Coordinates of C-alpha atoms in Angstrom, one line a residue:
M1 CA 0.0 -0.1 0.4
K2 CA 1.4 2.7 -1.2
L3 CA 0.8 5.9 1.1
P4 CA 0.4 9.2 -0.4
I5 CA 3.1 11.3 1.7
K6 CA 4.1 13.9 -0.8
Q7 CA 0.3 14.9 -1.4
L8 CA -0.8 14.8 2.6
A9 CA 2.1 17.2 3.6
L10 CA 1.3 19.0 0.0
A11 CA -2.6 19.6 1.4
L12 CA -1.4 19.9 5.3
S13 CA 0.7 22.9 4.3
A14 CA -2.5 24.0 2.7
V15 CA -4.7 24.0 5.8
A16 CA -1.5 25.5 7.8
T17 CA -2.2 28.8 5.3
L18 CA -5.3 28.9 5.4
Y19 CA -5.5 29.0 9.3
A20 CA -2.7 31.3 9.5
L21 CA -4.8 33.5 7.2
A22 CA -7.9 33.4 8.9
L23 CA -5.9 34.5 12.2
W24 CA -4.2 37.2 10.8
L25 CA -7.8 38.6 9.4
T26 CA -10.5 37.5 12.8
A27 CA -8.4 37.1 15.6
D28 CA -8.0 40.1 17.8
A29 CA -4.0 39.0 18.2
S30 CA -1.0 38.4 15.4
P31 CA 0.9 35.5 15.0
T32 CA 3.3 36.4 17.7
D33 CA 1.1 38.0 20.7
M34 CA -0.9 34.0 20.2
L35 CA 2.4 32.7 19.9
L36 CA 3.3 34.4 23.4
R37 CA 0.5 33.1 24.7
L38 CA 0.3 29.8 23.6
V39 CA 4.1 29.8 25.7
S40 CA 2.2 31.6 28.6
P41 CA 1.5 29.4 32.0
P42 CA -1.9 28.8 30.9
G43 CA -0.6 28.3 28.0
L44 CA 2.3 25.9 29.0
L45 CA -0.4 23.9 31.5
A46 CA -3.1 23.6 28.6
I47 CA -0.5 21.7 25.6
V48 CA 0.7 19.5 28.8
L49 CA -2.7 18.7 29.3
C50 CA -3.5 17.9 25.7
L51 CA -0.4 15.5 25.0
I52 CA -1.5 13.4 28.9
S53 CA -5.4 14.0 26.8
Y54 CA -3.3 11.8 24.0
G55 CA -1.4 9.3 25.4
L56 CA -4.5 8.3 27.5
R57 CA -6.5 7.5 24.5
G58 CA -3.2 5.4 23.1
L59 CA -3.9 3.0 26.2
R60 CA -7.2 2.9 25.1
W61 CA -6.1 1.4 21.5
R62 CA -3.1 -0.6 22.3
T63 CA -6.1 -2.3 25.4
W64 CA -8.5 -2.8 22.4
M65 CA -5.2 -3.9 19.7
M66 CA -4.6 -6.5 22.9
L67 CA -8.2 -8.2 21.6
Y68 CA -6.8 -8.5 18.1
Q69 CA -3.6 -10.8 19.5
R70 CA -1.2 -7.8 19.1
P71 CA 0.9 -7.0 22.0
M72 CA 3.0 -4.5 22.6
G73 CA 5.0 -2.2 25.4
L74 CA 3.1 1.1 26.5
M75 CA 6.2 3.4 25.0
T76 CA 5.9 1.3 21.4
G77 CA 2.0 1.3 21.4
L78 CA 2.0 5.0 22.7
R79 CA 4.0 5.8 19.5
L80 CA 2.4 4.1 17.3
Y81 CA -1.1 4.8 18.5
L82 CA 0.8 8.5 17.1
A83 CA 1.6 8.1 14.1
G84 CA -1.7 7.3 13.3
Y85 CA -2.6 11.0 14.3
T86 CA -1.0 12.2 10.7
F87 CA -3.8 11.3 9.2
T88 CA -6.3 12.8 11.1
P89 CA -7.0 15.7 8.7
T90 CA -9.4 13.5 6.6
P91 CA -13.1 12.9 6.1
G92 CA -14.7 11.5 9.4
N93 CA -11.0 11.1 10.6
V94 CA -11.1 7.7 9.2
G95 CA -7.8 8.1 8.3
E96 CA -6.9 7.1 11.4
A97 CA -7.9 4.0 10.7
M98 CA -4.9 2.7 8.8
R99 CA -2.9 3.1 12.1
G100 CA -3.4 -1.1 12.9
L101 CA -3.1 -1.9 8.9
L102 CA 1.0 -0.3 8.1
L103 CA 2.1 -2.8 11.6
A104 CA 5.1 -3.5 9.4
Q105 CA 4.3 -7.0 11.4
K106 CA 1.7 -9.1 11.9
P107 CA -0.8 -5.9 10.6
L108 CA -4.5 -6.1 11.8
T109 CA -7.1 -6.8 8.4
L110 CA -8.8 -4.5 6.9
G111 CA -11.9 -5.7 9.5
Q112 CA -9.8 -5.2 12.7
S113 CA -8.8 -2.0 11.9
L114 CA -12.4 -0.4 11.3
A115 CA -13.5 -2.2 13.8
I116 CA -11.3 -0.6 16.4
F117 CA -11.5 2.7 14.9
G118 CA -15.2 2.1 14.8
A119 CA -14.7 1.8 18.7
E120 CA -13.1 4.5 18.8
R121 CA -15.8 6.9 17.7
L122 CA -18.0 5.7 19.6
A123 CA -16.8 5.9 22.3
D124 CA -15.3 9.8 21.6
L125 CA -18.9 10.5 20.8
V126 CA -20.5 8.7 24.0
C127 CA -18.0 10.6 26.2
L128 CA -18.2 13.9 24.1
L129 CA -22.1 13.8 25.1
L130 CA -22.1 13.7 28.0
L131 CA -19.3 16.7 28.9
S132 CA -21.4 18.6 26.6
L133 CA -24.3 18.4 28.8
P134 CA -23.4 21.7 31.2
G135 CA -23.1 23.3 26.8
L136 CA -26.3 22.8 26.6
W137 CA -28.0 23.8 29.7
W138 CA -26.0 27.3 28.9
L139 CA -27.5 27.0 25.1
A140 CA -31.0 27.0 26.9
T141 CA -31.2 29.3 29.8
Q142 CA -28.7 31.8 29.0
T143 CA -28.7 33.2 25.2
P144 CA -30.9 35.2 24.5
W145 CA -32.8 34.1 21.4
M146 CA -34.0 31.0 24.0
Q147 CA -34.7 32.8 26.6
S148 CA -37.4 34.9 23.9
N149 CA -38.9 31.6 23.5
T150 CA -42.5 30.8 24.8
L151 CA -41.2 27.4 26.0
S152 CA -39.4 27.1 30.0
S153 CA -35.3 26.3 29.8
L154 CA -36.9 22.6 31.3
Q155 CA -39.6 22.2 29.2
L156 CA -36.6 22.5 26.5
M157 CA -34.1 20.4 27.8
G158 CA -37.1 17.2 28.6
M159 CA -37.5 18.2 24.3
A160 CA -33.9 17.4 24.3
G161 CA -34.4 14.2 26.6
L162 CA -37.1 12.9 24.7
A163 CA -35.1 13.3 21.1
L164 CA -31.8 11.9 22.5
G165 CA -34.0 9.4 23.5
A166 CA -35.8 8.3 20.6
G167 CA -32.7 7.9 18.8
L168 CA -31.4 6.1 21.4
F169 CA -33.9 3.7 20.9
G170 CA -34.6 3.8 16.9
L171 CA -30.8 2.7 17.3
F172 CA -31.4 -0.6 19.5
C173 CA -34.0 -1.3 17.0
L174 CA -31.8 -1.0 14.5
K175 CA -28.3 -2.9 15.7
A176 CA -29.6 -6.8 15.1
Y177 CA -29.7 -5.3 11.8
L178 CA -26.8 -2.7 11.8
L179 CA -24.8 -5.8 13.1
K180 CA -25.3 -8.2 10.7
R181 CA -25.4 -5.5 7.9
L182 CA -21.6 -3.8 9.0
P183 CA -19.2 -7.0 10.2
W184 CA -16.9 -4.5 10.9
L185 CA -19.3 -2.9 13.2
A186 CA -20.5 -6.1 15.2
Q187 CA -16.3 -6.6 15.8
A188 CA -16.5 -2.6 17.2
W189 CA -19.6 -3.7 19.5
L190 CA -17.5 -6.6 20.8
C191 CA -14.3 -4.2 21.5
L192 CA -16.6 -1.9 23.4
A193 CA -18.0 -4.7 25.2
S194 CA -14.7 -6.1 26.3
K195 CA -13.6 -3.6 30.1
P196 CA -16.2 -0.5 28.9
W197 CA -15.7 1.4 32.3
N198 CA -11.8 1.4 31.3
W199 CA -12.5 2.5 28.0
L200 CA -15.2 5.0 29.1
G201 CA -12.7 5.9 31.6
L202 CA -9.8 6.5 29.8
T203 CA -12.2 8.2 26.8
L204 CA -13.7 10.7 29.6
L205 CA -10.4 11.4 30.9
A206 CA -9.0 12.2 28.2
W207 CA -11.4 14.7 26.6
S208 CA -11.9 16.2 30.0
L209 CA -7.9 17.2 30.2
Q210 CA -9.0 18.7 27.2
G211 CA -11.5 21.1 28.1
V212 CA -9.2 22.2 31.0
A213 CA -6.8 23.0 28.4
V214 CA -10.0 25.2 26.5
W215 CA -10.1 26.8 29.5
L216 CA -6.9 27.7 30.1
V217 CA -6.9 29.9 26.4
C218 CA -9.4 31.0 27.4
Q219 CA -8.2 33.0 30.2
A220 CA -4.8 33.8 28.5
C221 CA -7.0 35.7 25.9
G222 CA -9.2 36.9 28.9
L223 CA -12.5 35.1 28.5
S224 CA -13.3 34.4 31.8
L225 CA -15.1 31.4 31.6
S226 CA -15.7 28.2 34.5
V227 CA -13.9 24.5 33.4
V228 CA -17.4 23.2 33.2
Q229 CA -18.7 26.3 31.1
A230 CA -15.6 25.6 28.0
T231 CA -15.3 21.9 28.5
G232 CA -19.1 22.2 27.6
L233 CA -18.2 24.6 24.7
Y234 CA -15.9 22.4 23.7
A235 CA -17.7 19.3 23.3
M236 CA -20.2 20.6 21.7
A237 CA -18.2 21.8 18.7
M238 CA -16.5 18.5 18.7
V239 CA -20.0 16.8 18.2
G240 CA -21.1 19.2 15.5
G241 CA -17.5 18.9 14.4
A242 CA -17.9 15.5 13.6
L243 CA -21.4 15.3 12.6
S244 CA -20.1 17.6 10.1
M245 CA -17.8 14.5 8.1
L246 CA -15.3 16.9 7.4
P247 CA -11.2 16.6 7.6
A248 CA -11.4 16.4 11.6
G249 CA -14.3 18.3 11.5
L250 CA -12.3 21.4 9.5
G251 CA -15.0 24.7 9.6
G252 CA -17.5 23.1 11.6
T253 CA -15.8 22.9 15.0
E254 CA -14.3 25.9 14.2
A255 CA -17.3 28.0 13.0
I256 CA -19.5 26.1 16.1
L257 CA -17.0 26.9 18.7
T258 CA -16.4 31.2 17.6
A259 CA -20.7 31.0 17.6
L260 CA -20.9 29.8 20.9
L261 CA -18.1 31.7 22.3
F262 CA -19.7 35.0 20.5
G263 CA -22.4 33.9 22.0
H264 CA -21.2 33.9 25.7
G265 CA -20.3 37.2 25.6
S266 CA -16.6 37.4 23.9
S267 CA -15.9 39.5 20.7
L268 CA -15.4 38.1 17.7
G269 CA -12.0 38.1 17.4
Q270 CA -11.5 37.2 20.8
A271 CA -14.0 34.5 19.5
A272 CA -11.3 33.8 16.6
A273 CA -8.1 33.5 18.3
I274 CA -9.6 32.0 21.2
T275 CA -11.0 28.7 18.5
I276 CA -7.8 29.3 16.7
G277 CA -5.4 28.7 20.0
V278 CA -7.8 25.5 21.0
R279 CA -7.8 24.0 17.2
L280 CA -3.0 24.4 17.2
L281 CA -3.6 22.5 20.7
T282 CA -6.0 19.4 20.3
L283 CA -5.4 19.2 16.7
W284 CA -2.4 20.5 14.7
L285 CA 0.1 19.8 17.8
A286 CA -1.6 15.7 17.2
V287 CA -0.9 15.7 13.9
A288 CA 2.5 17.0 14.6
I289 CA 3.4 14.9 17.4
G290 CA 1.8 12.1 14.9
A291 CA 3.9 13.0 11.2
T292 CA 7.0 12.8 13.7
A293 CA 6.1 8.9 15.2
L294 CA 5.2 8.0 12.2
I295 CA 8.5 9.4 9.7
Y296 CA 10.6 7.5 13.3
S297 CA 8.5 4.2 13.2
A298 CA 8.7 3.6 9.6
G299 CA 12.1 5.0 9.1
Y300 CA 14.5 3.9 11.9
R301 CA 12.2 1.6 14.1
K302 CA 10.7 -0.1 11.1
D303 CA 7.7 -0.6 13.2
L304 CA 5.3 0.7 10.4
R305 CA 5.3 0.1 6.4
F306 CA 5.2 2.3 3.3
S307 CA 4.9 -0.2 0.5

């Protein structure tokens, strides 16, 4: 399997250029000011929390790899997991499914790799929905267009709960059909059924740490938010970006997070600066680390194959 390294590098360069342009045009800080904010004590702590978050998700992946008789050392497993972040900027993040396929020794089958990828995405979605509840509550009780609605906030939340319940019930009814038609989904279900409290705890903690990182970026940019609020707004933006099926949620996540921050009282420039800072830490930092791990693993450790 030949990896389009040149095309991938060009695509990432183009996206990075667009990010820099967006920062220059809409943010209330210059690129130099943004860099200074990211290397401030709150920014550095946010970077550390994001790194820990990546590591926790790597532990989750390593656990699921063991289900397919692919045991590996702690550091090796984390390095190979991080290498997969190189392919995050793909529609629906589906490029990350290549992690298991690229192993130099005993690569996974396509179905097995898709199963772990599907389990990762389902676990992320469940935990992000849980973490988004404070943001949904704020949206229902504090935004002016909601306040002017004739329905009370409790009624709105009740309706949202009923809609969520109806959706889950519908999925439950379709479970047998979906598992029969999509074999990899049946395997993903087996991954989730194995030690569920383990992956739930790791996933919740990983995304919560990124929520705290978002709160620290808000503090560095002068926006007063509680940790719970920042985490909730970030989780809502991540769910919306994921549902858009755009590569890594690009565009959708940024638009939603900027709008939510703007609705919370920040200026448009401040909201844009925070959004770009958040995405640099929670997305592009992972992609950069992933590219480094990919090159090292393939060129020096010979853990991954390129053809």
